[in-house]
mmCIF file of C-alpha atoms in Angstrom:
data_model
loop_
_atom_site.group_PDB
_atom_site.id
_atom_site.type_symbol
_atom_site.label_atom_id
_atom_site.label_comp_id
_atom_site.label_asym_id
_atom_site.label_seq_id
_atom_site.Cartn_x
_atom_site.Cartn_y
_atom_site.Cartn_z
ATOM 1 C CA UNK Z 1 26.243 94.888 -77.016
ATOM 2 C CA UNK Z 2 26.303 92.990 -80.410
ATOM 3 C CA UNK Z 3 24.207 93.617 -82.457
ATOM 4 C CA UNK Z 4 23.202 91.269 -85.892
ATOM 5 C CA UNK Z 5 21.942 93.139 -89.190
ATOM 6 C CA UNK Z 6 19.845 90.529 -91.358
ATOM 7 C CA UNK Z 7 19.306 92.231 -94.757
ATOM 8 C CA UNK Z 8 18.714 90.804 -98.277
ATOM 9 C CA UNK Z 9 19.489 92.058 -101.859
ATOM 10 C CA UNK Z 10 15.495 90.971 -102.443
ATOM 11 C CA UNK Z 11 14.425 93.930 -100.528
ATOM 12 C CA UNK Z 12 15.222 96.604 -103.406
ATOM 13 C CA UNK Z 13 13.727 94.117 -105.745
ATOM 14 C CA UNK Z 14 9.891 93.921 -104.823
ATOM 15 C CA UNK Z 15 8.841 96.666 -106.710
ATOM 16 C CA UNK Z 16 5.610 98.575 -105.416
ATOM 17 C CA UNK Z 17 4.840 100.705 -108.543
ATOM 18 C CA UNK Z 18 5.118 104.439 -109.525
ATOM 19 C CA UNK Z 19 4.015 106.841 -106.524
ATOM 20 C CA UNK Z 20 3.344 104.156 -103.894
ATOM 21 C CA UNK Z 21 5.029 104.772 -100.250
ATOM 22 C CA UNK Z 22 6.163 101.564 -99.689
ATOM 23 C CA UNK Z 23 8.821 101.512 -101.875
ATOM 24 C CA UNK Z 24 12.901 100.599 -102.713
ATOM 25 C CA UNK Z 25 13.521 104.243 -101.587
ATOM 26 C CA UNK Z 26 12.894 102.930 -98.473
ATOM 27 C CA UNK Z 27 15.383 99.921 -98.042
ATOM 28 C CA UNK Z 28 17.930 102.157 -99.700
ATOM 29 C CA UNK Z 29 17.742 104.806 -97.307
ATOM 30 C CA UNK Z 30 17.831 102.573 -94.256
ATOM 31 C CA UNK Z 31 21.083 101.040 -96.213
ATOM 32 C CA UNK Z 32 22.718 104.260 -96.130
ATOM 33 C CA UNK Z 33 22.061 104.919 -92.829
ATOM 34 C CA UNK Z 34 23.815 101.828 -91.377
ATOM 35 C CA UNK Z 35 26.893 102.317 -94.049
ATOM 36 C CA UNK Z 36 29.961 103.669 -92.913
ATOM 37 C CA UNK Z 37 32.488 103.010 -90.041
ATOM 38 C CA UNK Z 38 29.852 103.920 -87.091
ATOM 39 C CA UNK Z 39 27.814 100.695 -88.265
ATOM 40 C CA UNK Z 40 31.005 98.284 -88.355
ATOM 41 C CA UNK Z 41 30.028 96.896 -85.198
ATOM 42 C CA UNK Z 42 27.255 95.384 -86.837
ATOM 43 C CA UNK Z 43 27.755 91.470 -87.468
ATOM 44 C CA UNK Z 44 26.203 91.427 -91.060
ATOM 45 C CA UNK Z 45 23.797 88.669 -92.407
ATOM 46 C CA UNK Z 46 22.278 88.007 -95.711
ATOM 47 C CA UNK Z 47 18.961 86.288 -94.804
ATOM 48 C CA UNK Z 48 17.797 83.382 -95.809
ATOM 49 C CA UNK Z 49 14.267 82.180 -97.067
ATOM 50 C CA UNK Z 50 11.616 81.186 -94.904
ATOM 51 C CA UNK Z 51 10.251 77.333 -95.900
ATOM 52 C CA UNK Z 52 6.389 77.238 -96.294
ATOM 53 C CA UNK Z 53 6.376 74.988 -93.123
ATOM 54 C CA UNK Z 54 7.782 77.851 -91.170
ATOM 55 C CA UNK Z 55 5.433 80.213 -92.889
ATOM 56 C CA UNK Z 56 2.161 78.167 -92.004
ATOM 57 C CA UNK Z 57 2.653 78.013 -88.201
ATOM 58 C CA UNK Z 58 1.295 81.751 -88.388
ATOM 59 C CA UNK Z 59 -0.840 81.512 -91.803
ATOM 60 C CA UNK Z 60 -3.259 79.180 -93.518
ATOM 61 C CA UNK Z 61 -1.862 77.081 -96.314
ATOM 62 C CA UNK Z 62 -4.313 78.262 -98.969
ATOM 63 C CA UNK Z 63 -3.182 81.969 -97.951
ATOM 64 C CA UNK Z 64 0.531 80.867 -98.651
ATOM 65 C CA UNK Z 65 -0.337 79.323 -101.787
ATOM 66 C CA UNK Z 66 -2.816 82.216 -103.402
ATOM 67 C CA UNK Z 67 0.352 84.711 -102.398
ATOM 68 C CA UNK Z 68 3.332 82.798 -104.020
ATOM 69 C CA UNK Z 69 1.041 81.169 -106.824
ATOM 70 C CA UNK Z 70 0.056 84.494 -107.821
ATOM 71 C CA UNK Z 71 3.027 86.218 -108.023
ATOM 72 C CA UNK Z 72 3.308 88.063 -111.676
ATOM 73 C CA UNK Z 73 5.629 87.120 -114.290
ATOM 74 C CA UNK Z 74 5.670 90.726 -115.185
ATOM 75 C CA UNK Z 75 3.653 93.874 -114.319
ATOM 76 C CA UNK Z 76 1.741 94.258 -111.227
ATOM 77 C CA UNK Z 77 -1.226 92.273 -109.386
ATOM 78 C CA UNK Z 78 -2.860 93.220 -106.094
ATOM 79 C CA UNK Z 79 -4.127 91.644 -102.831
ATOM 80 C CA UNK Z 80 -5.850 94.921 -102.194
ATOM 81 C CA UNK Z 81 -5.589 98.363 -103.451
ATOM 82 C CA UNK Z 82 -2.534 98.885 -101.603
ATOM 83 C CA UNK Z 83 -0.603 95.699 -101.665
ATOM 84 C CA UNK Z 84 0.786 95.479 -104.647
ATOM 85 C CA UNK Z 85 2.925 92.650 -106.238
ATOM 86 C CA UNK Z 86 5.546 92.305 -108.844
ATOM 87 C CA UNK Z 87 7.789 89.061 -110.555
ATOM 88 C CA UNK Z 88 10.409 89.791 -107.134
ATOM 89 C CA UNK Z 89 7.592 89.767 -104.470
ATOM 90 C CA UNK Z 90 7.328 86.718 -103.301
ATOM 91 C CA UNK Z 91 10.899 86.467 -103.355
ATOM 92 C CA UNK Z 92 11.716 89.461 -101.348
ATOM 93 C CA UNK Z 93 8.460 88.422 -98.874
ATOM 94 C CA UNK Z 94 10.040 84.945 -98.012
ATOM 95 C CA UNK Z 95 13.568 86.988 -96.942
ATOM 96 C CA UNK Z 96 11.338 89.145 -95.216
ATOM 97 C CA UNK Z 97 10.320 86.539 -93.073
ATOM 98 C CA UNK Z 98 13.611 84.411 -93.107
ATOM 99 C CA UNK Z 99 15.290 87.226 -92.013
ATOM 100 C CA UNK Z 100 13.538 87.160 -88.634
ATOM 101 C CA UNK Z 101 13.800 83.310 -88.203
ATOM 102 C CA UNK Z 102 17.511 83.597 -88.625
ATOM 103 C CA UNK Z 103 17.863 86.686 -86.183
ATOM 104 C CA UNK Z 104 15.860 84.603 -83.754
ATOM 105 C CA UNK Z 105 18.483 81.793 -84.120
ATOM 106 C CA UNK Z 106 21.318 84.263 -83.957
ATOM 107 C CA UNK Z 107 19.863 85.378 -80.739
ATOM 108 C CA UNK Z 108 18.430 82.555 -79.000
ATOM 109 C CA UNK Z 109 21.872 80.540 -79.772
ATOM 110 C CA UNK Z 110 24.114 83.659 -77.903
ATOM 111 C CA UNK Z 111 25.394 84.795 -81.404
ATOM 112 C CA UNK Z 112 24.440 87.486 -80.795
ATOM 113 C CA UNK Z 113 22.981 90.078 -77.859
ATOM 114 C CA UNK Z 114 20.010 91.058 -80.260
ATOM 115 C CA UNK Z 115 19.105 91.802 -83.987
ATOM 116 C CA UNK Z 116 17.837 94.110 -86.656
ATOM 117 C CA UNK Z 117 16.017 93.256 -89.852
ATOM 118 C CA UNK Z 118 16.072 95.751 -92.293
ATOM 119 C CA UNK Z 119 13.810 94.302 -94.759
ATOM 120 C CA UNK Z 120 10.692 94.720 -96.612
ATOM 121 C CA UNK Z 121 7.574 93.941 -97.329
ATOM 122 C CA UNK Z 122 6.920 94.365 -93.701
ATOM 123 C CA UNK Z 123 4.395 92.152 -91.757
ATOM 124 C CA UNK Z 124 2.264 93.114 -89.000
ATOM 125 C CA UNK Z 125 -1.101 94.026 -91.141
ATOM 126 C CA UNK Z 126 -1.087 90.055 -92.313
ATOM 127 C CA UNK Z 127 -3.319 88.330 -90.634
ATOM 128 C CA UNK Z 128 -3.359 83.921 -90.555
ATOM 129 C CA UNK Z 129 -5.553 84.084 -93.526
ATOM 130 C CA UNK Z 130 -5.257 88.132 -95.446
ATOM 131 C CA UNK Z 131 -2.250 90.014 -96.503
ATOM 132 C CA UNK Z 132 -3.369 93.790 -96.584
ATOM 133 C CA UNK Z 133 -1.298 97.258 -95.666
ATOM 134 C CA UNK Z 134 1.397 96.734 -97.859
ATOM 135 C CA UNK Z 135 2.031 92.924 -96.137
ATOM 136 C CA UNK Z 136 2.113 89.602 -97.141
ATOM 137 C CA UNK Z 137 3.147 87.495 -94.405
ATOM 138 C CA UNK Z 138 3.288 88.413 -90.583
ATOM 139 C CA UNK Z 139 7.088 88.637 -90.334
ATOM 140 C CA UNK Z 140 7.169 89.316 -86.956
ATOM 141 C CA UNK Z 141 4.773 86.823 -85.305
ATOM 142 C CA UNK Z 142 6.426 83.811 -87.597
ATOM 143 C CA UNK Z 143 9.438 85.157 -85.666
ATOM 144 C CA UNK Z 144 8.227 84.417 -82.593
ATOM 145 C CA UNK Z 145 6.249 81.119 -83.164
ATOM 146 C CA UNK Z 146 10.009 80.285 -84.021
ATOM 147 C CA UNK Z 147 11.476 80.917 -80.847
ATOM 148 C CA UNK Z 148 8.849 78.969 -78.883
ATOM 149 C CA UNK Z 149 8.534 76.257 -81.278
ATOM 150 C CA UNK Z 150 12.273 75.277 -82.300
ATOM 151 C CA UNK Z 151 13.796 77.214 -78.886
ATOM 152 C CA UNK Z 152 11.562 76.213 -76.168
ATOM 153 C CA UNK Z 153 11.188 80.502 -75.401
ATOM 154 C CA UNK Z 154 7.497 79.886 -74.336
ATOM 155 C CA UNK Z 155 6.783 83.481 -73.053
ATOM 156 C CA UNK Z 156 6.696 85.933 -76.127
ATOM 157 C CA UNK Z 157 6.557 89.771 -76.176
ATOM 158 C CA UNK Z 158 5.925 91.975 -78.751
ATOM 159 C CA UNK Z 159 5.725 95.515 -78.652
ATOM 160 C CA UNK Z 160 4.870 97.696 -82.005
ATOM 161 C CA UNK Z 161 4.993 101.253 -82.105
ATOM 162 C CA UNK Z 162 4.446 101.526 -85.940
ATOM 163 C CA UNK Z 163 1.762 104.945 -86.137
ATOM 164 C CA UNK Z 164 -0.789 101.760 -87.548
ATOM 165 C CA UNK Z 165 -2.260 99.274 -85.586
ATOM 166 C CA UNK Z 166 -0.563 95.771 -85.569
ATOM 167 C CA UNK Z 167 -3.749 93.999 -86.454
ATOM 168 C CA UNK Z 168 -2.527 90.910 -87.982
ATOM 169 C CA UNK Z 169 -0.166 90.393 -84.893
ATOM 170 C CA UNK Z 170 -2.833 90.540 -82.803
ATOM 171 C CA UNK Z 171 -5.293 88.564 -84.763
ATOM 172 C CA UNK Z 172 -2.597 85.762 -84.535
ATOM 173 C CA UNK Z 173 -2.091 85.662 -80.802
ATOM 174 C CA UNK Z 174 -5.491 87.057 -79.476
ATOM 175 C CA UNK Z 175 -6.170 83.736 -78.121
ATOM 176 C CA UNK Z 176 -2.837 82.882 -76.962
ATOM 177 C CA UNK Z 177 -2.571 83.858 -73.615
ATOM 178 C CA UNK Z 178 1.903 82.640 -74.053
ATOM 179 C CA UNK Z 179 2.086 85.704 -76.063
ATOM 180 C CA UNK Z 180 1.958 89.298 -75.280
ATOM 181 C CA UNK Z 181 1.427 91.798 -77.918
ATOM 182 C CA UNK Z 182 1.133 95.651 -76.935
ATOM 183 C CA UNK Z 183 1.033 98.207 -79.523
ATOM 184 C CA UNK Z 184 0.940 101.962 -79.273
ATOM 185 C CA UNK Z 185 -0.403 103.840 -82.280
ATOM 186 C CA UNK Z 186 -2.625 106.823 -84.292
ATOM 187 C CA UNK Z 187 -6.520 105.677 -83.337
ATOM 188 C CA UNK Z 188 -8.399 105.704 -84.648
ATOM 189 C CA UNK Z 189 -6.901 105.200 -87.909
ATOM 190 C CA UNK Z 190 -5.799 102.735 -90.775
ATOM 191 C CA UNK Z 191 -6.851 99.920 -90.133
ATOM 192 C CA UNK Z 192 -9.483 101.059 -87.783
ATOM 193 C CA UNK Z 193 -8.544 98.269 -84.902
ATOM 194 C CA UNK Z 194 -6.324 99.189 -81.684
ATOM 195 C CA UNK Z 195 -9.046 100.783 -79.173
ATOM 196 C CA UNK Z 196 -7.546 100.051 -75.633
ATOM 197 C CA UNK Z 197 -11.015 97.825 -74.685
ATOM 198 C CA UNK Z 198 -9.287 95.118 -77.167
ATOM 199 C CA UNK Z 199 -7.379 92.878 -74.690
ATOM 200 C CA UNK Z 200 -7.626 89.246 -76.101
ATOM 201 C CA UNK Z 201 -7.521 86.930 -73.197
ATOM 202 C CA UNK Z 202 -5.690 89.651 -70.901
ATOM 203 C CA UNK Z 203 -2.662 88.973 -73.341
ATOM 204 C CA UNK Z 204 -3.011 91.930 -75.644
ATOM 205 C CA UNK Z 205 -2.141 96.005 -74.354
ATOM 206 C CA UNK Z 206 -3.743 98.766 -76.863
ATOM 207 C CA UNK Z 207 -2.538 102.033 -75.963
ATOM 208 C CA UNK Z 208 -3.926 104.359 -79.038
ATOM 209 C CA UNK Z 209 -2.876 107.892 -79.355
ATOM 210 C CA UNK Z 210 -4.656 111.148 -80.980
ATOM 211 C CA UNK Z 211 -3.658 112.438 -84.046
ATOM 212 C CA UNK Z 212 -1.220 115.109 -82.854
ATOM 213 C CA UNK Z 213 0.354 113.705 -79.546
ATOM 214 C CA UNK Z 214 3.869 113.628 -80.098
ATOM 215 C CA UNK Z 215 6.834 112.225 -78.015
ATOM 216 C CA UNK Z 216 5.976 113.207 -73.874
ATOM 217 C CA UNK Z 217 2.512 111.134 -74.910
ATOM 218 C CA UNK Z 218 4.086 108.367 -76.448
ATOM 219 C CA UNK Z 219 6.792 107.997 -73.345
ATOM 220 C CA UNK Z 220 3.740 108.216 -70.789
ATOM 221 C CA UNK Z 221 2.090 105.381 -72.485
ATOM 222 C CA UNK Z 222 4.825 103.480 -72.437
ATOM 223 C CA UNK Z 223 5.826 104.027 -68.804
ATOM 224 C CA UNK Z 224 2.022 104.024 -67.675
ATOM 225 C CA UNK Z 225 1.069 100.841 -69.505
ATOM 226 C CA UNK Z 226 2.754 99.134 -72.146
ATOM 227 C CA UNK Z 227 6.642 98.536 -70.095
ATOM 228 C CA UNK Z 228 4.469 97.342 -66.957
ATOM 229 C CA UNK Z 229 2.153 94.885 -68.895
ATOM 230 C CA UNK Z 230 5.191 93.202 -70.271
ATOM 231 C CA UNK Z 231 7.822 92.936 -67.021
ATOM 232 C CA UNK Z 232 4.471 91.528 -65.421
ATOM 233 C CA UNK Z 233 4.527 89.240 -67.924
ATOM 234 C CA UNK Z 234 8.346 88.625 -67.451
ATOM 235 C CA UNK Z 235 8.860 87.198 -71.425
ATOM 236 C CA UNK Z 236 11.617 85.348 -72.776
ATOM 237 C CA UNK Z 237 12.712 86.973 -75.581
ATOM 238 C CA UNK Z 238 11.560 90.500 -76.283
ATOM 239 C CA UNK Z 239 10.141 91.252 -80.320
ATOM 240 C CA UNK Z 240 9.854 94.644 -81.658
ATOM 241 C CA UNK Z 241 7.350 95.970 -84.749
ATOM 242 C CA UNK Z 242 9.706 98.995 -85.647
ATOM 243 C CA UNK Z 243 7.498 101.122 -87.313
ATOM 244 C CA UNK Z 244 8.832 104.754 -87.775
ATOM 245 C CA UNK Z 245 5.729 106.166 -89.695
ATOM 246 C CA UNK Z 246 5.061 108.429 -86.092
ATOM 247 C CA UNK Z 247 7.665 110.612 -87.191
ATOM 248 C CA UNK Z 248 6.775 114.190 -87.461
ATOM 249 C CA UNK Z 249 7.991 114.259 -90.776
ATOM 250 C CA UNK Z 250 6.389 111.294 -92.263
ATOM 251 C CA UNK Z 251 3.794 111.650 -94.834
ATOM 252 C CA UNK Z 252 0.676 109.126 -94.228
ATOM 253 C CA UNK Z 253 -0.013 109.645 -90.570
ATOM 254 C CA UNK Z 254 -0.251 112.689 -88.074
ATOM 255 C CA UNK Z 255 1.776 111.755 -84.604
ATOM 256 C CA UNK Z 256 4.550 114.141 -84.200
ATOM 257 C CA UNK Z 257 7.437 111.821 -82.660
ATOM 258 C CA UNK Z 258 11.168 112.488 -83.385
ATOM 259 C CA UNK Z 259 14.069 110.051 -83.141
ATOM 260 C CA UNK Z 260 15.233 110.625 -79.975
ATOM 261 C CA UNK Z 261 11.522 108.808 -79.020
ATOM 262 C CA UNK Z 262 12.418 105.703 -80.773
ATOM 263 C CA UNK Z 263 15.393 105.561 -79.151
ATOM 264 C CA UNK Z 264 13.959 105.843 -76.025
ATOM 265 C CA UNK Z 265 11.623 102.975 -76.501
ATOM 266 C CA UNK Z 266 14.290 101.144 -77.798
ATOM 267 C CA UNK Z 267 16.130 101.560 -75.296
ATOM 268 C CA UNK Z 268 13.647 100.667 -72.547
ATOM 269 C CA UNK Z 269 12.714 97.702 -74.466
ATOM 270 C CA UNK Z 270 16.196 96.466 -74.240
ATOM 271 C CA UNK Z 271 16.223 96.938 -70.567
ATOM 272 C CA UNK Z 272 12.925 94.767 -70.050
ATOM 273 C CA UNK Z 273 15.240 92.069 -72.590
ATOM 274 C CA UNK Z 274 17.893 91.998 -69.754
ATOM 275 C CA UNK Z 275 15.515 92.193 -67.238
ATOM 276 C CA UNK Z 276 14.050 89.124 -67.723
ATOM 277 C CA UNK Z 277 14.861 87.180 -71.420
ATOM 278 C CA UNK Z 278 19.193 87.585 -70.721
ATOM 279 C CA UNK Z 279 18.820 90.530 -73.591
ATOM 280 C CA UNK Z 280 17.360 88.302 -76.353
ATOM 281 C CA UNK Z 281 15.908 91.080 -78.409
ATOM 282 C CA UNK Z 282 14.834 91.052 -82.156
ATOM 283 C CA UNK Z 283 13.578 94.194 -83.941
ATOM 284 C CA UNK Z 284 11.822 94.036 -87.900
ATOM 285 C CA UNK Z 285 11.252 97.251 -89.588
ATOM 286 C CA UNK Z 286 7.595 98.038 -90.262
ATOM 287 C CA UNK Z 287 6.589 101.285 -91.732
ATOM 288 C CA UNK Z 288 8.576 104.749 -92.333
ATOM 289 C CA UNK Z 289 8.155 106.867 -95.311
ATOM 290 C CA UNK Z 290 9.598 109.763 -94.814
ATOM 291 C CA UNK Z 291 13.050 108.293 -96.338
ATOM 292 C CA UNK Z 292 15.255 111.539 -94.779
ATOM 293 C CA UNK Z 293 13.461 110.652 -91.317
ATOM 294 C CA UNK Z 294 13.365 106.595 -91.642
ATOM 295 C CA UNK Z 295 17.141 106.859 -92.088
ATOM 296 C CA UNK Z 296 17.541 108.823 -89.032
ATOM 297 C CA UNK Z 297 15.360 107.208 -87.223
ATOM 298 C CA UNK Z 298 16.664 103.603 -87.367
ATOM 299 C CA UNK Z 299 20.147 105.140 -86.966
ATOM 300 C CA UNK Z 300 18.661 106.179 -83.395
ATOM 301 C CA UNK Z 301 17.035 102.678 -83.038
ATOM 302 C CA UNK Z 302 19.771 100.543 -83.959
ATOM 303 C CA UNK Z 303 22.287 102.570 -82.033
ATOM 304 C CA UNK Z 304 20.283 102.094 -79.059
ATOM 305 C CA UNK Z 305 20.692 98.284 -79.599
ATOM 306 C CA UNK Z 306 24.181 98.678 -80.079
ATOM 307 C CA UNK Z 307 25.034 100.579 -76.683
#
């Protein structure tokens, strides 16, 4: 398979401040992972920025304007107590999103098989009109109004198996009965949405987990639920929220996956692609904090896209 990397230089610039998780550590880690001769398979991209027209098919202008108006000249300002911005923010948060736009491109054009964006801030905690969780923009649902809009890929899955609920995803495309989003993740927990009886208009799959369920729990949801739910839905072009804060090892959350789970998923994921979309696939990175375990586990995720 081919496989595209979309990465950006503005990633290790948005600076969090002292002591907070979602931090350059973690872009550097995943950088080192995918260095080296095993990753030169990789067809390499520096994204580009997303254009505020591309960013308001998912938010509200006023939202795009208070986040890139705001932006600090120095220091740090806040949406909320967690997401924090600095001078490269907004910067690094329009790459964020780019990056997806242009894997969707790379993917929908045959460029490529599928892609990964190793990028931060992540995405799927901003909702049309609220950045919270560490996000600012919904990276992974602009991706996919992208591929319907300028592709004509009407039917849209999304699957996100960050250990936090996907709520901005799902506030997006609640209503939108084109788009499938199915998360599996720690409930109930930050940010207290995700119970299962949350199904949109029959478009969105909840499958929460206990605090403690590890890997055989995860695959039965999957199997069970989530991977029937979306070859019913038989999408287009397959999106994944690649979250790897389930990790045993990971600090802020207590689901007790290991990579050889991710790459499972991944892996059946890209099946359901083939299946039904001719193996469009694009994958954003969500959460991870563990940096020792985020590195591993993306080398298990992306090598799963590769094979």
């Amino acid at each position: 398979m081919n496989t595209a990397l979309y990465t950006h230089p503005s990633s290790l610039k948005h600076d969090t401040s002292a002591g907070h998780p979602e931090r350059i550590a973690r872009i550097e880690a995943v950088n080192e992972a995918l260095a080296g001769d095993s990753w030169s398979a990789l067809i390499r991209h520096e994204a580009p920025r997303a254009t505020k027209d591309q960013l308001v098919r998912v938010h509200d202008s006023r939202y795009v304007d208070l986040v890139l108006n705001n932006i600090p000249e120095d220091g740090f300002a806040r949406l909320d107590a967690d997401t924090v911005m600095s001078p490269c923010t907004g910067d690094a948060a329009l790459h964020a999103a780019g990056a997806i736009i242009a894997a969707v491109d790379t993917v929908a054009s045959g460029d490529a098989d599928n892609a990964f964006c190793a990028i931060r801030p992540p995405g799927h905690h901003a909702e049309p009109g609220n950045g919270m969780g560490f996000c600012f923009f919904n990276n992974v649902a602009i991706g996919a109004l992208h591929a319907r809009i300028v592709h004509g890929l009407e039917r849209v899955a999304i699957v996100d198996f960050d250990v936090h609920h996907g709520n901005g995803t799902q506030a997006a495309f609640k209503s939108d009965p084109n788009t499938l989003f199915a998360s599996s993740h720690q409930y109930p927990y930050y940010p207290g949405t995700g119970a299962a009886e949350e199904t949109g208009v029959g478009n969105i799959f909840n499958a929460p987990l206990d605090a403690g369920d590890g890997g055989p729990k995860f695959r039965q949801a999957l199997e069970d639920y989530i991977l029937p739910a979306v070859r019913s839905f038989q999408p287009n072009i397959v999106f994944i929220s690649a979250g790897f804060d389930a990790h045993v090892l990971d600090p802020l959350a207590s689901l007790r996956f290991e990579e050889e789970d991710f790459e499972w998923a991944t892996a059946e994921l890209k099946k359901v692609a083939q299946e039904f979309a001719c193996g469009r696939l694009v994958s954003t990175l969500e959460g991870g904090y563990d940096l020792e375990a985020l590195g591993n586990s993306v080398q298990a995720h992306v090598s799963a896209l590769m094979t």
